[in-house]
Amino acid sequence: MSDTTFVYVPPSTEGKKSKAAASKLTGRKLRWTLVDIVILVYALVPVLWTLSLSFKTAETQTDKSFFPTEWTFQNYRDIFTTNEFIRALVNSIGIAIIATLIAVVLGTMAAYAIARLDFPGKQILVGVSLLIAMFPQVSLVSPLFEMERQLGLFDTWPGLILPYITFALPLAIYTLSAFFREIPWELEKAAKMDGATPAQAFRRVIAPLAAPGVFTTAILVFIFCWNDFLFAISLTSTEASRTVPAALSFFTGASQFEAPTGTISAAAVVITIPIIIFVLFFQRRIVAGLTSGAVKG
Amino acid sequence: MAEIVLDKVTKRYPDGALAVSEVDIQIKDGEFIILVGPSGCGKSTMLNMIAGLEDISAGELRIDGQRVNEKAPKDRDIAMVFQSYALYPHMSVRENMAFPLRLAKVDDKIVRQKVDEAAKILDLTQHLERKPANLSGGQRQRVAMGRAIVRSPKAFLMDEPLSNLDAKLRVQMRTSVSKLQKQLATTTVYVTHDQTEAMTLGDRVVVLRGGVVQQIGSPQFLYDNPANLFVAGFIGSPSMNFMPGTLENGSLSTGLGSVTLSDRVRRLAESAKAPREVIAGIRPEHFEDAHVLDEHTLSGGSTFTATVDVLESMGSDKFAYFTVEGEAATSAELEELAADAGTGDVSASGTQLVTRLSATSAAQEGAQAEVWFDADKIQLFDPSSGKNLTYAE
Amino acid sequence: MSELANEPSTRSQTVESGPAVAAPPPRKGKAALSEGKKAERKLGLLLCAPAAIVMLAVTGWPIIYSVWLSLQRYDLRFPDQREFVWFENYAAVLSDGYWWTAFGVTAGLTVVSVVIELVLGMLLALAMHRTLVGRGLIRTVSLIPYGIVTVVAAFSWFYAWDSNTGYLSALFNAESPLTDRFSALAIIILAEVWKTTPFMALLLMAGLALVPDDLLKAASMDGATAWQRFTKVMLPVMKPAILVALLFRTLDAFRIFDNIFVLTKGANDTSSVSMQTYNNLIKGLNLGIGSTMSVLIFIAVAIIAFIFIKLFGASAPGNDPGGKR
């Protein structure tokens, strides 16, 4: 990238610009287009590669070609006919959704209190959640493994949901309290002056305004839970609660001597779909959510 | 419509900070009263206490003779206009204005009718279906007013409602607020830090400083008879000129030379037991170019000659700025005023003197000018207490 | 000033201070204040309690329990031999070559990948912030690596470099890059950098947004070159954002697990500390040693965090006073 990257570019107010300036602008646009293409390739190639593998037939898996030479849906048919994947998918979806719901509800309550109320221990709570955000998850694997075995939570949904909620909470609290802070305090006062009870003020003014923030947080938390591998592989042992990321590493080929490349790729594509949907439809919100909590002032 | 009485109302924060100290104000039914003072003087806290948004630590607030300290805002039947307007961004203009009525469970038909009425008064009819985000600043301000008037409350509270508008619009809205208040004749408490708004809008003005009432009175009375240095410096634009002076045998010597006080001023100063060292204050309009005055007028004051630093011609009159040699007047109150105006740390040798001369004055920038001032309009202040020694009840 | 403030102004003044303040007649009003304050505190605690309890129960207690376990010989294959051994486990781990290799690998991966991410992330952030073409598109596209499941991406890289299937191994004519220690580590770094650079870029972009355009204009009027504007104006303003991004990414990189698990399974000395812990615990079922490693990692992370917080000074996240007034 050349030094033009850092040049300040005024929000293009075209008007009576000279030809030279116009051509300079198209030149710049061209350069930015090139940059865009590089980014596009960077981000998409690994995804396209997995997609390609998932459509390759068993015979062409090893042809080392980036694009499939023979197309097939066989891999998808395979994973959706085995119990192994469907079970894992159900586990993934169920666990992620339940953990997200609980984390968002608890996070919303705590974030509202942190953003709006004055109470002792507030700073401690903020500090603790920051600590947990930085916590090495692997440090918890050993004790949780032992504790969950004793409590009968090992290899169950709650056994995964609990750590997910815990590690999602700091994320939820940070993003949500940033969102709550953006809602002007005066709106609540105005509602009170307009004759609302505190409950009415919350329901008719604060809740509708907080909804986008809560929704964004839910997406971020869901992505986090959906992504986890360490807990999923350490705290499960059977299909009862193994999620897709963990299950992938247990996939076997159709026969003993066949590598499970195709089925793993197909499964990988399936669990990437929700992520792609989120990213496509809620790009703006995800960006806002990720950046609001992290950097303030 | 209602009478609002503040009886020794005090606000003390849990950390011990005293925001408002024993304020007594009686606001008559239909009166337009202004709370004015620099930022942090407690005026917004007072408004919030009247609104019920903040607890009253001590004292009593009565609306129509009834104690309301413990009442929730919604039970006080008071409407408020906020500095930021606080319009609900997810509701249209119509829904915003209808909100208080809907909360009061008013019949739909009446709601529609009242909102339409208010919209007509405020010239918002064609914007009723739009969202606040699509409105201009002035329109938003009017919606905020509309939301307040639509339910005909006992009183309006306004918290710097015009401070987010640009200068021209502010002047325009100032007149419409004033008209609207007269039309509705609803008791109004209006908070501002803008002394022009304070002068032009209110029936009475309350000047606050550090949570303590400095003076209450009609704008003109406050202007003519400020109770102390603070009020004198705060009210009026450009503000009063202050300089240290020494009183001796009925004459006052300042950086402008020695002047014989008028009988009226001398009598007031004597009855107030004025000390030797005082601060003298003269408003800009009490100066005049000596060349445009006749002998008779000249004899009623004193003249001095100085170099004009800057001359601003406003068309109708001219502002001439001089530098007066010698120490500048110092007092805690003046420092606070300077800090509020943002000029606290602008150090200049001597005192800057602002004078308002008639348009026919021949004063030139950089040239000497002979300037007269009215000895009868001099106000004297006690430098230690700030009290006006020439206060005429 | 207080002396002056007390100076009677006009009608509003009464007897000074003393009894009037000390004995407020409306006792009910006084009660209402503390009542309201109390209610607010109660509500605040009530709202925070569930989140706090869950977080403490799932992290606080286990970490203490982990310390307790680490002081015992506790192998699930031989539960009878469970015994309190004080620091024997620590001695065993800290004198173990594999542990130190893993530690070195982890530290190396962390430093190299975070440095690369910082540079690439900054470039990406600038591109996302300033591009004239397709701003929404590249923001959307760069979120894909952030959102994608790490294991999925790791498999993509695995198959890309696998000598049987990979287009990249074919392209670079590499025999079996995943079995050679250094090429394998390079691939792990590649996978890690690919996945997390967009996150870094987003955090940096938030910092970029804090740089006022007027400041850059002023700098160019003052004769600063593009590079000078970047180093002298943008970087200093962005410093807090950069530190936050570095902190989050460093701690995150230090717990690297998924990529190594899929790409090499830790073979050929490419194991990280997390990988070692997992192997001892789940594969070896040795709770005592596993817990010891857990505690050691916790201490290492705490030290890293402490260093960063020292660097932050007052701009540490969480120092935001937050709230009203």
mmCIF file of C-alpha atoms in Angstrom, chain A:
data_model
loop_
_atom_site.group_PDB
_atom_site.id
_atom_site.type_symbol
_atom_site.label_atom_id
_atom_site.label_comp_id
_atom_site.label_asym_id
_atom_site.label_seq_id
_atom_site.Cartn_x
_atom_site.Cartn_y
_atom_site.Cartn_z
ATOM 1 C CA MET A 1 0.000 0.000 0.000
ATOM 2 C CA SER A 2 1.346 3.392 -0.899
ATOM 3 C CA ASP A 3 1.352 6.447 1.280
ATOM 4 C CA THR A 4 -1.922 7.597 -0.236
ATOM 5 C CA THR A 5 -3.603 5.365 2.256
ATOM 6 C CA PHE A 6 -3.166 8.032 4.846
ATOM 7 C CA VAL A 7 -4.210 10.973 2.757
ATOM 8 C CA TYR A 8 -7.269 12.738 4.000
ATOM 9 C CA VAL A 9 -10.008 12.374 1.439
ATOM 10 C CA PRO A 10 -12.817 14.876 1.727
ATOM 11 C CA PRO A 11 -16.300 13.435 1.437
ATOM 12 C CA SER A 12 -16.499 13.802 -2.307
ATOM 13 C CA THR A 13 -18.301 17.019 -3.019
ATOM 14 C CA GLU A 14 -18.152 17.011 -6.739
ATOM 15 C CA GLY A 15 -18.884 20.195 -8.520
ATOM 16 C CA LYS A 16 -16.699 22.359 -10.616
ATOM 17 C CA LYS A 17 -13.660 20.211 -10.401
ATOM 18 C CA SER A 18 -10.930 20.427 -12.938
ATOM 19 C CA LYS A 19 -10.313 17.531 -15.250
ATOM 20 C CA ALA A 20 -7.019 16.797 -13.566
ATOM 21 C CA ALA A 21 -8.719 16.506 -10.190
ATOM 22 C CA ALA A 22 -11.395 14.279 -11.651
ATOM 23 C CA SER A 23 -8.881 11.909 -13.153
ATOM 24 C CA LYS A 24 -6.999 11.951 -9.857
ATOM 25 C CA LEU A 25 -10.190 10.870 -8.185
ATOM 26 C CA THR A 26 -10.785 8.011 -10.601
ATOM 27 C CA GLY A 27 -7.175 6.984 -10.079
ATOM 28 C CA ARG A 28 -7.780 6.897 -6.364
ATOM 29 C CA LYS A 29 -10.973 4.961 -6.825
ATOM 30 C CA LEU A 30 -9.122 2.467 -8.939
ATOM 31 C CA ARG A 31 -6.501 2.014 -6.274
ATOM 32 C CA TRP A 32 -9.119 1.543 -3.594
ATOM 33 C CA THR A 33 -10.867 -1.003 -5.784
ATOM 34 C CA LEU A 34 -7.614 -2.946 -5.926
ATOM 35 C CA VAL A 35 -7.297 -2.770 -2.145
ATOM 36 C CA ASP A 36 -10.879 -3.983 -1.837
ATOM 37 C CA ILE A 37 -10.155 -6.927 -4.090
ATOM 38 C CA VAL A 38 -7.148 -7.922 -2.004
ATOM 39 C CA ILE A 39 -9.301 -7.840 1.133
ATOM 40 C CA LEU A 40 -12.042 -9.787 -0.593
ATOM 41 C CA VAL A 41 -9.630 -12.514 -1.653
ATOM 42 C CA TYR A 42 -8.033 -12.576 1.776
ATOM 43 C CA ALA A 43 -11.323 -13.079 3.558
ATOM 44 C CA LEU A 44 -13.064 -15.377 1.135
ATOM 45 C CA VAL A 45 -10.482 -17.838 -0.170
ATOM 46 C CA PRO A 46 -10.446 -20.175 2.855
ATOM 47 C CA VAL A 47 -14.243 -20.158 2.914
ATOM 48 C CA LEU A 48 -14.490 -20.892 -0.801
ATOM 49 C CA TRP A 49 -11.931 -23.664 -0.434
ATOM 50 C CA THR A 50 -14.055 -25.418 2.179
ATOM 51 C CA LEU A 51 -17.095 -24.935 -0.028
ATOM 52 C CA SER A 52 -15.206 -26.413 -2.952
ATOM 53 C CA LEU A 53 -14.065 -29.433 -0.939
ATOM 54 C CA SER A 54 -17.592 -30.081 0.197
ATOM 55 C CA PHE A 55 -18.748 -30.383 -3.414
ATOM 56 C CA LYS A 56 -15.890 -32.573 -4.584
ATOM 57 C CA THR A 57 -16.582 -36.229 -5.172
ATOM 58 C CA ALA A 58 -14.659 -38.760 -3.136
ATOM 59 C CA GLU A 59 -12.465 -39.582 -6.120
ATOM 60 C CA THR A 60 -11.476 -35.987 -6.833
ATOM 61 C CA GLN A 61 -10.810 -35.006 -3.187
ATOM 62 C CA THR A 62 -7.109 -35.425 -3.752
ATOM 63 C CA ASP A 63 -6.835 -33.672 -7.110
ATOM 64 C CA LYS A 64 -5.478 -30.554 -5.376
ATOM 65 C CA SER A 65 -7.557 -28.313 -7.626
ATOM 66 C CA PHE A 66 -9.040 -25.215 -6.019
ATOM 67 C CA PHE A 67 -12.342 -25.706 -7.797
ATOM 68 C CA PRO A 68 -14.193 -29.006 -7.994
ATOM 69 C CA THR A 69 -13.751 -30.810 -11.286
ATOM 70 C CA GLU A 70 -16.714 -33.074 -10.563
ATOM 71 C CA TRP A 71 -19.609 -31.732 -8.531
ATOM 72 C CA THR A 72 -21.660 -33.746 -6.079
ATOM 73 C CA PHE A 73 -24.078 -33.297 -3.209
ATOM 74 C CA GLN A 74 -23.102 -36.673 -1.815
ATOM 75 C CA ASN A 75 -21.193 -35.204 1.132
ATOM 76 C CA TYR A 76 -24.234 -33.248 2.278
ATOM 77 C CA ARG A 77 -26.434 -36.303 1.834
ATOM 78 C CA ASP A 78 -23.955 -38.269 3.929
ATOM 79 C CA ILE A 79 -23.875 -35.939 6.883
ATOM 80 C CA PHE A 80 -27.608 -35.505 6.975
ATOM 81 C CA THR A 81 -28.211 -39.238 6.960
ATOM 82 C CA THR A 82 -25.908 -39.958 9.855
ATOM 83 C CA ASN A 83 -27.143 -39.413 13.341
ATOM 84 C CA GLU A 84 -23.730 -38.151 14.354
ATOM 85 C CA PHE A 85 -23.950 -34.800 12.585
ATOM 86 C CA ILE A 86 -27.640 -34.141 13.080
ATOM 87 C CA ARG A 87 -27.283 -34.794 16.803
ATOM 88 C CA ALA A 88 -24.291 -32.458 16.991
ATOM 89 C CA LEU A 89 -26.142 -29.777 15.056
ATOM 90 C CA VAL A 90 -29.099 -29.991 17.408
ATOM 91 C CA ASN A 91 -26.720 -29.762 20.364
ATOM 92 C CA SER A 92 -24.925 -26.769 18.873
ATOM 93 C CA ILE A 93 -28.107 -24.881 18.091
ATOM 94 C CA GLY A 94 -29.820 -25.722 21.357
ATOM 95 C CA ILE A 95 -26.863 -24.973 23.587
ATOM 96 C CA ALA A 96 -25.936 -21.763 21.786
ATOM 97 C CA ILE A 97 -29.479 -20.417 21.819
ATOM 98 C CA ILE A 98 -30.143 -21.225 25.471
ATOM 99 C CA ALA A 99 -26.785 -19.835 26.563
ATOM 100 C CA THR A 100 -27.367 -16.707 24.467
ATOM 101 C CA LEU A 101 -30.817 -16.106 25.903
ATOM 102 C CA ILE A 102 -29.689 -16.482 29.492
ATOM 103 C CA ALA A 103 -26.507 -14.472 29.006
ATOM 104 C CA VAL A 104 -28.389 -11.636 27.307
ATOM 105 C CA VAL A 105 -31.089 -11.493 29.971
ATOM 106 C CA LEU A 106 -28.583 -11.516 32.837
ATOM 107 C CA GLY A 107 -26.285 -9.178 30.928
ATOM 108 C CA THR A 108 -29.087 -6.717 30.219
ATOM 109 C CA MET A 109 -30.034 -6.549 33.873
ATOM 110 C CA ALA A 110 -26.464 -6.034 35.000
ATOM 111 C CA ALA A 111 -25.645 -3.582 32.217
ATOM 112 C CA TYR A 112 -28.699 -1.474 32.961
ATOM 113 C CA ALA A 113 -27.698 -1.323 36.608
ATOM 114 C CA ILE A 114 -24.117 -0.427 35.717
ATOM 115 C CA ALA A 115 -25.136 2.254 33.242
ATOM 116 C CA ARG A 116 -27.948 3.826 35.230
ATOM 117 C CA LEU A 117 -27.892 3.047 38.900
ATOM 118 C CA ASP A 118 -25.633 3.930 41.745
ATOM 119 C CA PHE A 119 -24.850 1.044 44.051
ATOM 120 C CA PRO A 120 -21.904 -0.249 46.049
ATOM 121 C CA GLY A 121 -19.720 -2.813 44.328
ATOM 122 C CA LYS A 122 -20.384 -1.504 40.855
ATOM 123 C CA GLN A 123 -16.710 -0.930 40.108
ATOM 124 C CA ILE A 124 -15.877 -4.387 41.452
ATOM 125 C CA LEU A 125 -18.390 -5.990 39.124
ATOM 126 C CA VAL A 126 -16.964 -4.104 36.150
ATOM 127 C CA GLY A 127 -13.465 -5.180 37.160
ATOM 128 C CA VAL A 128 -14.452 -8.797 37.674
ATOM 129 C CA SER A 129 -16.118 -9.058 34.305
ATOM 130 C CA LEU A 130 -13.055 -7.530 32.696
ATOM 131 C CA LEU A 131 -10.920 -10.149 34.427
ATOM 132 C CA ILE A 132 -13.144 -12.921 33.154
ATOM 133 C CA ALA A 133 -12.950 -11.575 29.633
ATOM 134 C CA MET A 134 -9.200 -12.073 29.858
ATOM 135 C CA PHE A 135 -9.389 -15.359 31.748
ATOM 136 C CA PRO A 136 -7.514 -18.302 30.193
ATOM 137 C CA GLN A 137 -10.359 -20.703 29.584
ATOM 138 C CA VAL A 138 -8.040 -23.674 29.718
ATOM 139 C CA SER A 139 -7.417 -22.906 33.385
ATOM 140 C CA LEU A 140 -11.021 -23.767 34.029
ATOM 141 C CA VAL A 141 -11.049 -26.935 32.042
ATOM 142 C CA SER A 142 -9.388 -29.069 34.737
ATOM 143 C CA PRO A 143 -11.498 -28.004 37.728
ATOM 144 C CA LEU A 144 -14.723 -27.847 35.704
ATOM 145 C CA PHE A 145 -14.027 -31.313 34.336
ATOM 146 C CA GLU A 146 -13.744 -32.660 37.857
ATOM 147 C CA MET A 147 -16.595 -30.609 39.326
ATOM 148 C CA GLU A 148 -19.003 -31.428 36.540
ATOM 149 C CA ARG A 149 -18.223 -35.113 36.872
ATOM 150 C CA GLN A 150 -19.088 -34.950 40.538
ATOM 151 C CA LEU A 151 -22.234 -32.910 39.967
ATOM 152 C CA GLY A 152 -23.405 -35.064 37.087
ATOM 153 C CA LEU A 153 -23.169 -32.153 34.677
ATOM 154 C CA PHE A 154 -20.390 -33.687 32.610
ATOM 155 C CA ASP A 155 -21.467 -34.401 29.038
ATOM 156 C CA THR A 156 -24.825 -32.630 29.450
ATOM 157 C CA TRP A 157 -26.241 -29.446 27.919
ATOM 158 C CA PRO A 158 -26.113 -27.476 31.182
ATOM 159 C CA GLY A 159 -22.503 -28.566 31.526
ATOM 160 C CA LEU A 160 -21.643 -26.517 28.450
ATOM 161 C CA ILE A 161 -24.254 -23.801 28.842
ATOM 162 C CA LEU A 162 -22.866 -22.707 32.210
ATOM 163 C CA PRO A 163 -19.314 -21.932 31.074
ATOM 164 C CA TYR A 164 -20.664 -20.349 27.895
ATOM 165 C CA ILE A 165 -22.856 -17.990 29.879
ATOM 166 C CA THR A 166 -19.951 -17.131 32.129
ATOM 167 C CA PHE A 167 -17.602 -16.199 29.341
ATOM 168 C CA ALA A 168 -20.316 -14.495 27.307
ATOM 169 C CA LEU A 169 -21.426 -12.320 30.225
ATOM 170 C CA PRO A 170 -18.496 -9.880 30.194
ATOM 171 C CA LEU A 171 -18.996 -9.394 26.473
ATOM 172 C CA ALA A 172 -22.724 -8.882 26.972
ATOM 173 C CA ILE A 173 -22.284 -6.516 29.914
ATOM 174 C CA TYR A 174 -19.713 -4.370 28.117
ATOM 175 C CA THR A 175 -21.595 -4.027 24.864
ATOM 176 C CA LEU A 176 -24.951 -3.509 26.519
ATOM 177 C CA SER A 177 -23.810 -0.941 29.024
ATOM 178 C CA ALA A 178 -22.265 1.003 26.152
ATOM 179 C CA PHE A 179 -25.618 0.859 24.399
ATOM 180 C CA PHE A 180 -27.523 1.869 27.502
ATOM 181 C CA ARG A 181 -25.225 4.824 28.019
ATOM 182 C CA GLU A 182 -26.093 6.049 24.574
ATOM 183 C CA ILE A 183 -29.758 6.314 25.486
ATOM 184 C CA PRO A 184 -30.057 9.841 26.834
ATOM 185 C CA TRP A 185 -30.843 9.913 30.519
ATOM 186 C CA GLU A 186 -33.210 12.804 29.855
ATOM 187 C CA LEU A 187 -35.588 10.554 27.925
ATOM 188 C CA GLU A 188 -36.362 8.685 31.100
ATOM 189 C CA LYS A 189 -36.855 11.946 32.953
ATOM 190 C CA ALA A 190 -39.078 13.190 30.157
ATOM 191 C CA ALA A 191 -41.190 10.057 30.364
ATOM 192 C CA LYS A 192 -41.561 10.543 34.111
ATOM 193 C CA MET A 193 -42.594 14.156 33.554
ATOM 194 C CA ASP A 194 -45.071 13.006 30.949
ATOM 195 C CA GLY A 195 -46.718 10.961 33.653
ATOM 196 C CA ALA A 196 -45.139 7.542 33.257
ATOM 197 C CA THR A 197 -44.471 5.204 36.146
ATOM 198 C CA PRO A 198 -40.934 3.755 36.222
ATOM 199 C CA ALA A 199 -42.278 0.539 34.692
ATOM 200 C CA GLN A 200 -44.038 2.445 31.910
ATOM 201 C CA ALA A 201 -40.942 4.522 31.272
ATOM 202 C CA PHE A 202 -38.917 1.356 30.883
ATOM 203 C CA ARG A 203 -41.423 -0.479 28.720
ATOM 204 C CA ARG A 204 -42.468 2.340 26.384
ATOM 205 C CA VAL A 205 -39.303 4.387 26.118
ATOM 206 C CA ILE A 206 -36.181 2.528 27.251
ATOM 207 C CA ALA A 207 -36.975 -0.965 26.003
ATOM 208 C CA PRO A 208 -37.759 0.024 22.392
ATOM 209 C CA LEU A 209 -34.576 2.062 22.286
ATOM 210 C CA ALA A 210 -32.447 -0.653 23.843
ATOM 211 C CA ALA A 211 -33.801 -3.390 21.583
ATOM 212 C CA PRO A 212 -31.236 -2.925 18.799
ATOM 213 C CA GLY A 213 -28.403 -3.092 21.322
ATOM 214 C CA VAL A 214 -29.815 -6.202 22.937
ATOM 215 C CA PHE A 215 -30.220 -7.798 19.541
ATOM 216 C CA THR A 216 -26.662 -6.967 18.525
ATOM 217 C CA THR A 217 -25.363 -8.367 21.780
ATOM 218 C CA ALA A 218 -27.341 -11.535 21.206
ATOM 219 C CA ILE A 219 -25.648 -11.990 17.834
ATOM 220 C CA LEU A 220 -22.188 -11.484 19.313
ATOM 221 C CA VAL A 221 -22.880 -13.876 22.167
ATOM 222 C CA PHE A 222 -24.316 -16.458 19.803
ATOM 223 C CA ILE A 223 -21.223 -16.285 17.605
ATOM 224 C CA PHE A 224 -19.080 -16.765 20.689
ATOM 225 C CA CYS A 225 -20.990 -19.837 21.871
ATOM 226 C CA TRP A 226 -21.212 -21.245 18.353
ATOM 227 C CA ASN A 227 -17.467 -20.928 17.979
ATOM 228 C CA ASP A 228 -16.309 -22.633 21.154
ATOM 229 C CA PHE A 229 -14.180 -25.720 20.814
ATOM 230 C CA LEU A 230 -12.135 -26.116 23.993
ATOM 231 C CA PHE A 231 -15.050 -26.577 26.416
ATOM 232 C CA ALA A 232 -16.991 -28.560 23.843
ATOM 233 C CA ILE A 233 -14.243 -31.122 23.464
ATOM 234 C CA SER A 234 -13.200 -31.220 27.118
ATOM 235 C CA LEU A 235 -16.568 -31.336 28.846
ATOM 236 C CA THR A 236 -18.360 -33.777 26.572
ATOM 237 C CA SER A 237 -17.710 -37.396 25.795
ATOM 238 C CA THR A 238 -20.655 -38.611 23.737
ATOM 239 C CA GLU A 239 -23.199 -37.486 21.204
ATOM 240 C CA ALA A 240 -25.433 -36.444 24.088
ATOM 241 C CA SER A 241 -23.978 -32.956 24.164
ATOM 242 C CA ARG A 242 -21.104 -32.825 21.695
ATOM 243 C CA THR A 243 -21.431 -29.744 19.503
ATOM 244 C CA VAL A 244 -20.479 -29.550 15.832
ATOM 245 C CA PRO A 245 -16.963 -28.075 16.239
ATOM 246 C CA ALA A 246 -16.086 -30.925 18.610
ATOM 247 C CA ALA A 247 -17.891 -33.547 16.548
ATOM 248 C CA LEU A 248 -15.975 -32.567 13.413
ATOM 249 C CA SER A 249 -12.770 -33.969 14.821
ATOM 250 C CA PHE A 250 -14.486 -37.321 15.433
ATOM 251 C CA PHE A 251 -15.771 -37.668 11.892
ATOM 252 C CA THR A 252 -14.631 -40.764 10.084
ATOM 253 C CA GLY A 253 -14.702 -41.544 6.400
ATOM 254 C CA ALA A 254 -17.257 -43.753 4.691
ATOM 255 C CA SER A 255 -14.834 -46.615 4.961
ATOM 256 C CA GLN A 256 -11.946 -46.994 7.317
ATOM 257 C CA PHE A 257 -9.414 -46.101 4.678
ATOM 258 C CA GLU A 258 -11.173 -43.090 3.339
ATOM 259 C CA ALA A 259 -10.395 -39.664 4.723
ATOM 260 C CA PRO A 260 -13.500 -37.771 5.937
ATOM 261 C CA THR A 261 -12.480 -34.641 4.013
ATOM 262 C CA GLY A 262 -15.753 -34.272 2.131
ATOM 263 C CA THR A 263 -18.067 -34.773 5.071
ATOM 264 C CA ILE A 264 -16.051 -32.546 7.368
ATOM 265 C CA SER A 265 -16.110 -29.798 4.759
ATOM 266 C CA ALA A 266 -19.837 -30.188 4.191
ATOM 267 C CA ALA A 267 -20.484 -29.996 7.919
ATOM 268 C CA ALA A 268 -18.179 -27.008 8.140
ATOM 269 C CA VAL A 269 -20.139 -25.253 5.422
ATOM 270 C CA VAL A 270 -23.418 -25.963 7.188
ATOM 271 C CA ILE A 271 -22.296 -24.388 10.447
ATOM 272 C CA THR A 272 -20.853 -21.411 8.613
ATOM 273 C CA ILE A 273 -24.214 -20.530 7.075
ATOM 274 C CA PRO A 274 -25.688 -18.806 10.152
ATOM 275 C CA ILE A 275 -22.507 -16.775 10.522
ATOM 276 C CA ILE A 276 -22.688 -15.634 6.923
ATOM 277 C CA ILE A 277 -26.338 -14.676 7.369
ATOM 278 C CA PHE A 278 -25.575 -12.636 10.489
ATOM 279 C CA VAL A 279 -22.676 -10.916 8.805
ATOM 280 C CA LEU A 280 -24.606 -10.121 5.654
ATOM 281 C CA PHE A 281 -27.663 -8.714 7.356
ATOM 282 C CA PHE A 282 -26.262 -7.178 10.491
ATOM 283 C CA GLN A 283 -22.797 -6.006 9.482
ATOM 284 C CA ARG A 284 -23.372 -2.498 10.750
ATOM 285 C CA ARG A 285 -24.670 -3.653 14.113
ATOM 286 C CA ILE A 286 -21.913 -6.185 14.656
ATOM 287 C CA VAL A 287 -19.280 -3.563 13.927
ATOM 288 C CA ALA A 288 -20.991 -1.119 16.268
ATOM 289 C CA GLY A 289 -21.320 -3.733 18.968
ATOM 290 C CA LEU A 290 -17.734 -4.910 18.778
ATOM 291 C CA THR A 291 -16.293 -1.430 18.825
ATOM 292 C CA SER A 292 -18.592 0.258 21.342
ATOM 293 C CA GLY A 293 -17.741 -1.953 24.268
ATOM 294 C CA ALA A 294 -14.024 -2.071 23.706
ATOM 295 C CA VAL A 295 -12.994 1.532 23.224
ATOM 296 C CA LYS A 296 -14.425 4.395 25.148
ATOM 297 C CA GLY A 297 -12.708 7.740 24.977
#
